[in-house]
């Protein structure tokens, strides 16, 4: 009896230790997961493995209450991806955040090509301007020239606050331009504003009729 | 890029709206929220285009920082106004927010096809309407970076 009690007493500590290990492991997996997507883009993963990767992404929040809101974040900075993910998670549990790390992957996601054949149509796109492989301006131009994609609200989210970038983005029919604050809590507050305005107040085009 | 409020420069907002009640509610909600907002009103689509276009006889063309556009308007429909704005190189960069009672999917999709910057439907309840105007102020006039008045080269 005493031995069991002692074991139970120790249990919280064990659990905490276990949680920390799991957390570290999870972080590592997460990083590997992103790298895995890049590798698989270069043909590093088998077809079936690619399907698993895609399914893992799409299954994450579906099954919660209500219909998930599909958001595509096009962002190459892992730090900004993580901050955005965390801020959305705190703000709105219905959001299903997909990440494309460069412009080429973003277009593959939107056109359901490569590893993204099962990709959903995003309800909202958050697009960085300075991206590897294909620049955000070019991604924006492609989206707004495509009759099937142009109705998806596309919000520029970038560190640049140069007038040239702002004017150019609105010329290319970006729906809105936001510049990323350097401060952590200001960044978090901006993501919450995106949620409050775009995903709560704004009427988004329906998935069925949007194309 | 304009730093709104910092230099006390007014923010020009053009409201295209034929309902006097909605005009008044919008004016009051902005007045209670942001004293830098200078709200101009066009009562129909033709008046809106006259205010935005050169050739208006009595005044220089207006280039608002933000346009709030109703869809169902006399003389010229909001969809047509939107199409004119987005087909005009000088005007197309002005964020144009649809603010209408319609919640029809066809109107929502058509507006985004015509490159409306966003679509909002007017709530019937008074305080919800006021709350929505505050959201517009909070998001478009404090968070969003609006295009510069004159295009940089």
Short mmCIF file of C-alpha atoms in Angstrom, two decimals:
data_model
loop_
_atom_site.label_atom_id
_atom_site.label_comp_id
_atom_site.label_asym_id
_atom_site.label_seq_id
_atom_site.Cartn_x
_atom_site.Cartn_y
_atom_site.Cartn_z
CA UNK A 1 0.00 0.00 0.00
CA UNK A 2 2.71 2.42 1.06
CA UNK A 3 4.72 1.55 -1.94
CA UNK A 4 1.78 2.34 -4.20
CA UNK A 5 1.22 5.65 -2.41
CA UNK A 6 4.85 6.55 -2.75
CA UNK A 7 4.67 5.70 -6.39
CA UNK A 8 1.60 7.88 -6.76
CA UNK A 9 3.37 10.69 -4.92
CA UNK A 10 6.21 10.49 -7.36
CA UNK A 11 3.94 10.25 -10.30
CA UNK A 12 3.42 13.99 -10.89
CA UNK A 13 7.18 14.45 -11.12
CA UNK A 14 7.51 11.57 -13.49
CA UNK A 15 4.67 12.94 -15.50
CA UNK A 16 6.26 16.38 -15.67
CA UNK A 17 9.54 14.86 -16.77
CA UNK A 18 7.76 12.74 -19.32
CA UNK A 19 5.85 15.78 -20.60
CA UNK A 20 9.07 17.71 -21.01
CA UNK A 21 10.65 14.82 -22.94
CA UNK A 22 7.55 14.51 -25.07
CA UNK A 23 7.53 18.24 -25.67
CA UNK A 24 11.18 18.22 -26.78
CA UNK A 25 10.49 15.22 -28.98
CA UNK A 26 7.43 16.96 -30.42
CA UNK A 27 9.44 20.10 -31.21
CA UNK A 28 12.07 17.99 -32.95
CA UNK A 29 9.41 16.15 -34.91
CA UNK A 30 7.81 19.42 -35.89
CA UNK A 31 11.08 20.77 -37.25
CA UNK A 32 11.76 17.52 -39.06
CA UNK A 33 8.25 17.60 -40.38
CA UNK A 34 8.79 20.99 -42.07
CA UNK A 35 12.09 19.83 -43.45
CA UNK A 36 10.37 16.65 -44.61
CA UNK A 37 8.00 18.74 -46.70
CA UNK A 38 10.91 20.50 -48.39
CA UNK A 39 12.65 17.17 -48.94
CA UNK A 40 9.55 15.61 -50.37
CA UNK A 41 9.17 18.56 -52.71
CA UNK A 42 12.58 17.64 -54.04
CA UNK A 43 11.38 14.08 -54.46
CA UNK A 44 12.96 12.79 -51.25
CA UNK A 45 9.83 10.97 -50.04
CA UNK A 46 7.95 8.10 -51.59
CA UNK A 47 4.43 8.69 -52.89
CA UNK A 48 2.81 6.92 -49.93
CA UNK A 49 4.92 8.86 -47.43
CA UNK A 50 3.83 12.09 -49.11
CA UNK A 51 0.20 11.08 -48.69
CA UNK A 52 0.78 10.46 -45.00
CA UNK A 53 2.39 13.88 -44.62
CA UNK A 54 -0.60 15.54 -46.28
CA UNK A 55 -3.12 13.53 -44.30
CA UNK A 56 -1.38 14.38 -41.03
CA UNK A 57 -1.72 18.07 -41.83
CA UNK A 58 -5.37 17.90 -42.87
CA UNK A 59 -6.50 15.77 -39.95
CA UNK A 60 -5.12 17.97 -37.24
CA UNK A 61 -8.11 20.08 -36.25
CA UNK A 62 -10.98 18.64 -38.23
CA UNK A 63 -13.45 17.02 -35.90
CA UNK A 64 -13.60 19.96 -33.52
CA UNK A 65 -16.77 22.00 -33.28
CA UNK A 66 -18.09 23.38 -36.51
CA UNK A 67 -16.49 23.64 -39.91
CA UNK A 68 -12.75 24.35 -39.86
CA UNK A 69 -11.52 27.61 -41.35
CA UNK A 70 -8.72 26.83 -43.77
CA UNK A 71 -5.91 29.39 -43.67
CA UNK A 72 -2.84 29.16 -45.88
CA UNK A 73 0.20 30.90 -44.44
CA UNK A 74 2.98 31.46 -46.98
CA UNK A 75 6.01 32.16 -44.84
CA UNK A 76 9.64 31.04 -44.91
CA UNK A 77 10.62 32.04 -41.39
CA UNK A 78 10.07 29.10 -38.99
CA UNK A 79 9.92 31.56 -36.08
CA UNK A 80 7.11 33.57 -37.65
CA UNK A 81 5.28 30.37 -38.60
CA UNK A 82 5.43 29.21 -35.02
CA UNK A 83 4.29 32.56 -33.58
CA UNK A 84 1.40 32.76 -36.05
CA UNK A 85 0.36 29.20 -35.28
CA UNK A 86 0.41 29.82 -31.55
CA UNK A 87 -1.49 33.11 -31.79
CA UNK A 88 -4.21 31.54 -33.96
CA UNK A 89 -4.45 28.54 -31.67
CA UNK A 90 -5.13 30.83 -28.72
CA UNK A 91 -7.58 32.99 -30.67
CA UNK A 92 -9.70 30.52 -32.62
CA UNK A 93 -9.72 26.74 -32.34
CA UNK A 94 -11.58 26.32 -35.65
CA UNK A 95 -8.62 27.55 -37.67
CA UNK A 96 -6.73 24.98 -39.61
CA UNK A 97 -3.41 26.56 -40.53
CA UNK A 98 -1.51 25.21 -43.52
CA UNK A 99 2.01 26.40 -44.21
CA UNK A 100 3.85 26.80 -47.50
CA UNK A 101 7.47 27.77 -46.98
CA UNK A 102 8.06 29.32 -50.40
CA UNK A 103 6.14 30.68 -53.38
CA UNK A 104 6.45 27.54 -55.47
CA UNK A 105 4.97 25.41 -52.70
CA UNK A 106 2.17 27.97 -52.21
CA UNK A 107 1.15 27.70 -55.87
CA UNK A 108 1.33 23.89 -55.69
CA UNK A 109 -0.93 23.96 -52.65
CA UNK A 110 -3.43 26.27 -54.36
CA UNK A 111 -3.39 24.25 -57.58
CA UNK A 112 -3.40 20.93 -55.72
CA UNK A 113 -0.20 19.77 -57.36
CA UNK A 114 2.78 17.73 -56.16
CA UNK A 115 2.30 16.56 -52.58
CA UNK A 116 -0.73 18.83 -52.23
CA UNK A 117 -3.30 16.92 -54.29
CA UNK A 118 -5.55 16.69 -51.22
CA UNK A 119 -5.17 20.35 -50.25
CA UNK A 120 -8.37 22.19 -49.32
CA UNK A 121 -9.24 25.54 -50.87
CA UNK A 122 -8.10 28.14 -48.33
CA UNK A 123 -10.66 30.59 -46.95
CA UNK A 124 -7.88 33.12 -46.40
CA UNK A 125 -4.26 33.45 -47.55
CA UNK A 126 -1.60 35.20 -45.49
CA UNK A 127 1.28 35.97 -47.82
CA UNK A 128 4.80 37.12 -47.04
CA UNK A 129 6.48 39.16 -49.79
CA UNK A 130 10.07 38.06 -49.53
CA UNK A 131 10.13 34.34 -50.17
CA UNK A 132 12.58 31.85 -51.62
CA UNK A 133 12.05 30.29 -55.09
CA UNK A 134 9.08 32.46 -56.02
CA UNK A 135 8.57 35.90 -54.59
CA UNK A 136 5.32 36.87 -52.83
CA UNK A 137 4.55 39.55 -55.44
CA UNK A 138 4.63 36.89 -58.13
CA UNK A 139 2.46 34.55 -56.04
CA UNK A 140 -0.03 37.41 -55.55
CA UNK A 141 -0.09 38.16 -59.28
CA UNK A 142 -0.71 34.46 -60.07
CA UNK A 143 -3.56 34.26 -57.55
CA UNK A 144 -5.28 37.40 -58.80
CA UNK A 145 -4.94 36.41 -62.48
CA UNK A 146 -6.51 33.03 -61.87
CA UNK A 147 -10.31 33.11 -62.17
CA UNK A 148 -10.62 30.21 -59.74
CA UNK A 149 -8.30 31.63 -57.08
CA UNK A 150 -8.79 35.40 -57.29
CA UNK A 151 -11.79 35.45 -54.94
CA UNK A 152 -9.71 34.10 -52.04
CA UNK A 153 -8.91 37.05 -49.78
CA UNK A 154 -5.15 37.48 -49.78
CA UNK A 155 -3.61 39.48 -46.97
CA UNK A 156 0.02 40.59 -47.28
CA UNK A 157 1.88 40.00 -44.01
CA UNK A 158 5.46 41.14 -44.31
CA UNK A 159 8.24 42.94 -42.49
CA UNK A 160 8.46 45.49 -45.30
CA UNK A 161 6.66 48.75 -44.79
CA UNK A 162 8.07 50.46 -47.86
CA UNK A 163 5.59 52.57 -49.79
CA UNK A 164 6.62 50.87 -53.01
CA UNK A 165 5.70 47.44 -51.64
CA UNK A 166 2.41 48.73 -50.23
CA UNK A 167 1.38 50.47 -53.46
CA UNK A 168 2.53 47.55 -55.61
CA UNK A 169 0.59 45.03 -53.50
CA UNK A 170 -2.66 47.01 -53.76
CA UNK A 171 -2.06 47.41 -57.50
CA UNK A 172 -1.82 43.64 -57.74
CA UNK A 173 -5.16 43.56 -55.85
CA UNK A 174 -3.96 42.31 -52.49
CA UNK A 175 -7.03 42.48 -50.27
CA UNK A 176 -5.07 44.11 -47.49
CA UNK A 177 -1.50 44.91 -46.43
CA UNK A 178 -0.17 44.41 -42.93
CA UNK A 179 3.35 44.89 -41.74
CA UNK A 180 4.74 42.55 -39.11
CA UNK A 181 5.65 44.30 -35.90
CA UNK A 182 9.04 43.41 -34.42
CA UNK A 183 7.67 43.18 -30.87
CA UNK A 184 6.38 39.74 -29.92
CA UNK A 185 3.17 40.84 -28.25
CA UNK A 186 2.40 43.30 -31.05
CA UNK A 187 2.80 40.46 -33.54
CA UNK A 188 0.47 38.28 -31.51
CA UNK A 189 -2.03 41.10 -31.28
CA UNK A 190 -1.91 41.57 -35.06
CA UNK A 191 -2.67 37.88 -35.65
CA UNK A 192 -5.61 38.22 -33.25
CA UNK A 193 -6.84 41.24 -35.24
CA UNK A 194 -6.66 39.18 -38.42
CA UNK A 195 -8.78 36.57 -36.70
CA UNK A 196 -11.23 39.10 -35.25
CA UNK A 197 -11.72 40.95 -38.51
CA UNK A 198 -11.18 38.52 -41.38
CA UNK A 199 -12.40 35.34 -39.75
CA UNK A 200 -15.18 36.75 -37.59
CA UNK A 201 -16.60 39.90 -39.21
CA UNK A 202 -15.84 39.54 -42.89
CA UNK A 203 -18.05 37.43 -45.14
CA UNK A 204 -15.70 35.14 -47.04
CA UNK A 205 -16.66 33.61 -50.37
CA UNK A 206 -18.03 30.09 -49.90
CA UNK A 207 -15.89 27.19 -50.94
CA UNK A 208 -18.52 25.73 -53.22
CA UNK A 209 -19.27 28.89 -55.13
CA UNK A 210 -15.91 30.57 -54.80
CA UNK A 211 -14.28 28.84 -57.75
CA UNK B 1 2.23 55.48 -46.42
CA UNK B 2 0.32 57.79 -44.14
CA UNK B 3 0.80 57.68 -40.42
CA UNK B 4 -2.77 58.17 -39.40
CA UNK B 5 -3.47 60.24 -36.36
CA UNK B 6 0.19 60.92 -35.62
CA UNK B 7 0.29 64.14 -37.56
CA UNK B 8 -3.37 64.82 -37.08
CA UNK B 9 -3.94 64.52 -40.82
CA UNK B 10 -7.55 63.58 -41.48
CA UNK B 11 -8.39 60.14 -42.82
CA UNK B 12 -10.68 60.54 -45.80
CA UNK B 13 -13.41 57.92 -45.89
CA UNK B 14 -16.01 57.88 -48.66
CA UNK B 15 -19.30 56.25 -47.67
CA UNK B 16 -21.51 55.35 -50.62
CA UNK B 17 -24.91 54.79 -49.05
CA UNK B 18 -28.47 55.78 -49.91
CA UNK B 19 -30.11 55.10 -46.57
CA UNK B 20 -30.06 58.28 -44.42
CA UNK B 21 -30.44 56.15 -41.29
CA UNK B 22 -27.36 54.07 -42.09
CA UNK B 23 -25.40 57.22 -43.02
CA UNK B 24 -26.21 58.74 -39.67
CA UNK B 25 -25.35 55.60 -37.71
CA UNK B 26 -22.03 55.30 -39.54
CA UNK B 27 -21.21 58.96 -38.93
CA UNK B 28 -22.00 58.64 -35.24
CA UNK B 29 -20.04 55.42 -34.84
CA UNK B 30 -16.94 56.96 -36.50
CA UNK B 31 -17.34 60.18 -34.51
CA UNK B 32 -17.38 58.16 -31.30
CA UNK B 33 -14.34 56.12 -32.34
CA UNK B 34 -11.82 58.12 -34.32
CA UNK B 35 -11.87 61.90 -34.49
CA UNK B 36 -9.39 61.91 -37.41
CA UNK B 37 -11.93 60.33 -39.76
CA UNK B 38 -13.40 62.75 -42.26
CA UNK B 39 -16.47 61.03 -43.64
CA UNK B 40 -17.89 62.08 -46.99
CA UNK B 41 -21.12 60.67 -48.26
CA UNK B 42 -22.33 59.88 -51.76
CA UNK B 43 -26.04 59.05 -51.91
CA UNK B 44 -25.89 57.00 -55.10
CA UNK B 45 -23.43 55.40 -57.52
CA UNK B 46 -23.40 58.28 -59.99
CA UNK B 47 -22.56 60.78 -57.26
CA UNK B 48 -19.81 58.47 -55.98
CA UNK B 49 -18.19 58.23 -59.42
CA UNK B 50 -18.49 61.99 -59.90
CA UNK B 51 -16.68 62.57 -56.62
CA UNK B 52 -13.96 60.06 -57.49
CA UNK B 53 -13.41 61.06 -61.09
CA UNK B 54 -11.73 64.08 -62.56
CA UNK B 55 -14.18 66.24 -64.41
CA UNK B 56 -16.34 66.91 -61.42
CA UNK B 57 -17.24 70.55 -62.16
CA UNK B 58 -17.06 72.09 -58.71
CA UNK B 59 -14.20 70.32 -56.99
CA UNK B 60 -10.99 68.41 -57.54
CA UNK B 61 -11.30 64.64 -57.69
CA UNK B 62 -11.43 62.98 -54.34
CA UNK B 63 -8.96 60.24 -53.48
CA UNK B 64 -10.24 58.74 -50.24
CA UNK B 65 -8.09 56.50 -48.06
CA UNK B 66 -10.95 54.02 -47.76
CA UNK B 67 -14.27 53.48 -49.53
CA UNK B 68 -17.31 51.92 -47.85
CA UNK B 69 -19.67 50.84 -50.59
CA UNK B 70 -23.27 49.67 -50.39
CA UNK B 71 -24.38 47.31 -53.18
CA UNK B 72 -27.98 48.32 -53.72
CA UNK B 73 -27.92 51.94 -54.78
CA UNK B 74 -30.08 54.17 -56.96
CA UNK B 75 -28.91 55.36 -60.39
CA UNK B 76 -25.75 53.25 -60.48
CA UNK B 77 -25.53 49.99 -58.62
CA UNK B 78 -22.67 49.30 -56.16
CA UNK B 79 -21.37 46.41 -58.28
CA UNK B 80 -20.94 48.80 -61.19
CA UNK B 81 -19.23 51.39 -58.98
CA UNK B 82 -16.87 48.67 -57.73
CA UNK B 83 -16.10 47.55 -61.29
CA UNK B 84 -15.32 51.17 -62.29
CA UNK B 85 -13.03 51.69 -59.28
CA UNK B 86 -11.10 48.47 -59.86
CA UNK B 87 -10.75 49.10 -63.61
CA UNK B 88 -9.25 52.55 -63.00
CA UNK B 89 -5.47 52.63 -62.44
CA UNK B 90 -5.66 55.72 -60.25
CA UNK B 91 -8.47 54.40 -58.05
CA UNK B 92 -7.95 50.64 -57.97
CA UNK B 93 -5.49 50.70 -55.05
CA UNK B 94 -8.03 52.35 -52.73
CA UNK B 95 -9.29 49.68 -50.33
CA UNK B 96 -12.97 49.25 -51.09
CA UNK B 97 -15.06 47.58 -48.43
CA UNK B 98 -18.52 46.32 -49.33
CA UNK B 99 -20.99 47.21 -46.58
CA UNK B 100 -24.44 45.94 -47.42
CA UNK B 101 -27.52 44.26 -46.01
CA UNK B 102 -27.19 41.47 -48.57
CA UNK B 103 -25.83 38.17 -47.32
CA UNK B 104 -26.46 36.40 -50.62
CA UNK B 105 -23.60 34.12 -51.59
CA UNK B 106 -23.91 35.36 -55.18
CA UNK B 107 -23.28 38.96 -54.02
CA UNK B 108 -20.34 37.91 -51.86
CA UNK B 109 -18.66 35.93 -54.65
CA UNK B 110 -19.38 38.58 -57.30
CA UNK B 111 -17.88 41.29 -55.09
CA UNK B 112 -14.66 39.33 -54.55
CA UNK B 113 -14.52 38.57 -58.28
CA UNK B 114 -14.69 42.32 -58.89
CA UNK B 115 -11.80 42.63 -56.39
CA UNK B 116 -13.61 44.17 -53.46
CA UNK B 117 -11.06 44.27 -50.63
CA UNK B 118 -13.54 42.77 -48.21
CA UNK B 119 -17.24 42.11 -47.76
CA UNK B 120 -19.18 42.97 -44.64
CA UNK B 121 -22.87 42.55 -44.08
CA UNK B 122 -24.73 45.14 -42.03
CA UNK B 123 -26.18 43.72 -38.86
CA UNK B 124 -29.80 44.68 -38.14
CA UNK B 125 -29.24 45.34 -34.43
CA UNK B 126 -28.08 48.87 -33.68
CA UNK B 127 -25.22 48.09 -31.35
CA UNK B 128 -23.95 45.34 -33.65
CA UNK B 129 -23.86 47.88 -36.48
CA UNK B 130 -21.92 50.32 -34.30
CA UNK B 131 -19.59 47.52 -33.29
CA UNK B 132 -18.96 46.68 -36.95
CA UNK B 133 -18.05 50.30 -37.79
CA UNK B 134 -15.63 50.21 -34.86
CA UNK B 135 -14.09 47.02 -36.26
CA UNK B 136 -13.65 48.73 -39.63
CA UNK B 137 -11.90 51.60 -37.90
CA UNK B 138 -9.79 49.31 -35.75
CA UNK B 139 -8.68 47.07 -38.61
CA UNK B 140 -8.52 49.27 -41.70
CA UNK B 141 -7.57 52.57 -40.13
CA UNK B 142 -5.20 51.46 -37.40
CA UNK B 143 -3.76 48.04 -38.35
CA UNK B 144 -3.75 47.94 -42.15
CA UNK B 145 -1.17 49.85 -44.17
CA UNK B 146 -3.09 51.88 -46.71
CA UNK B 147 -1.61 52.81 -50.07
CA UNK B 148 0.15 56.18 -50.38
CA UNK B 149 -1.90 59.04 -51.86
CA UNK B 150 0.39 59.42 -54.83
CA UNK B 151 1.91 56.33 -56.35
CA UNK B 152 5.66 56.07 -55.76
CA UNK B 153 7.70 55.61 -58.91
#
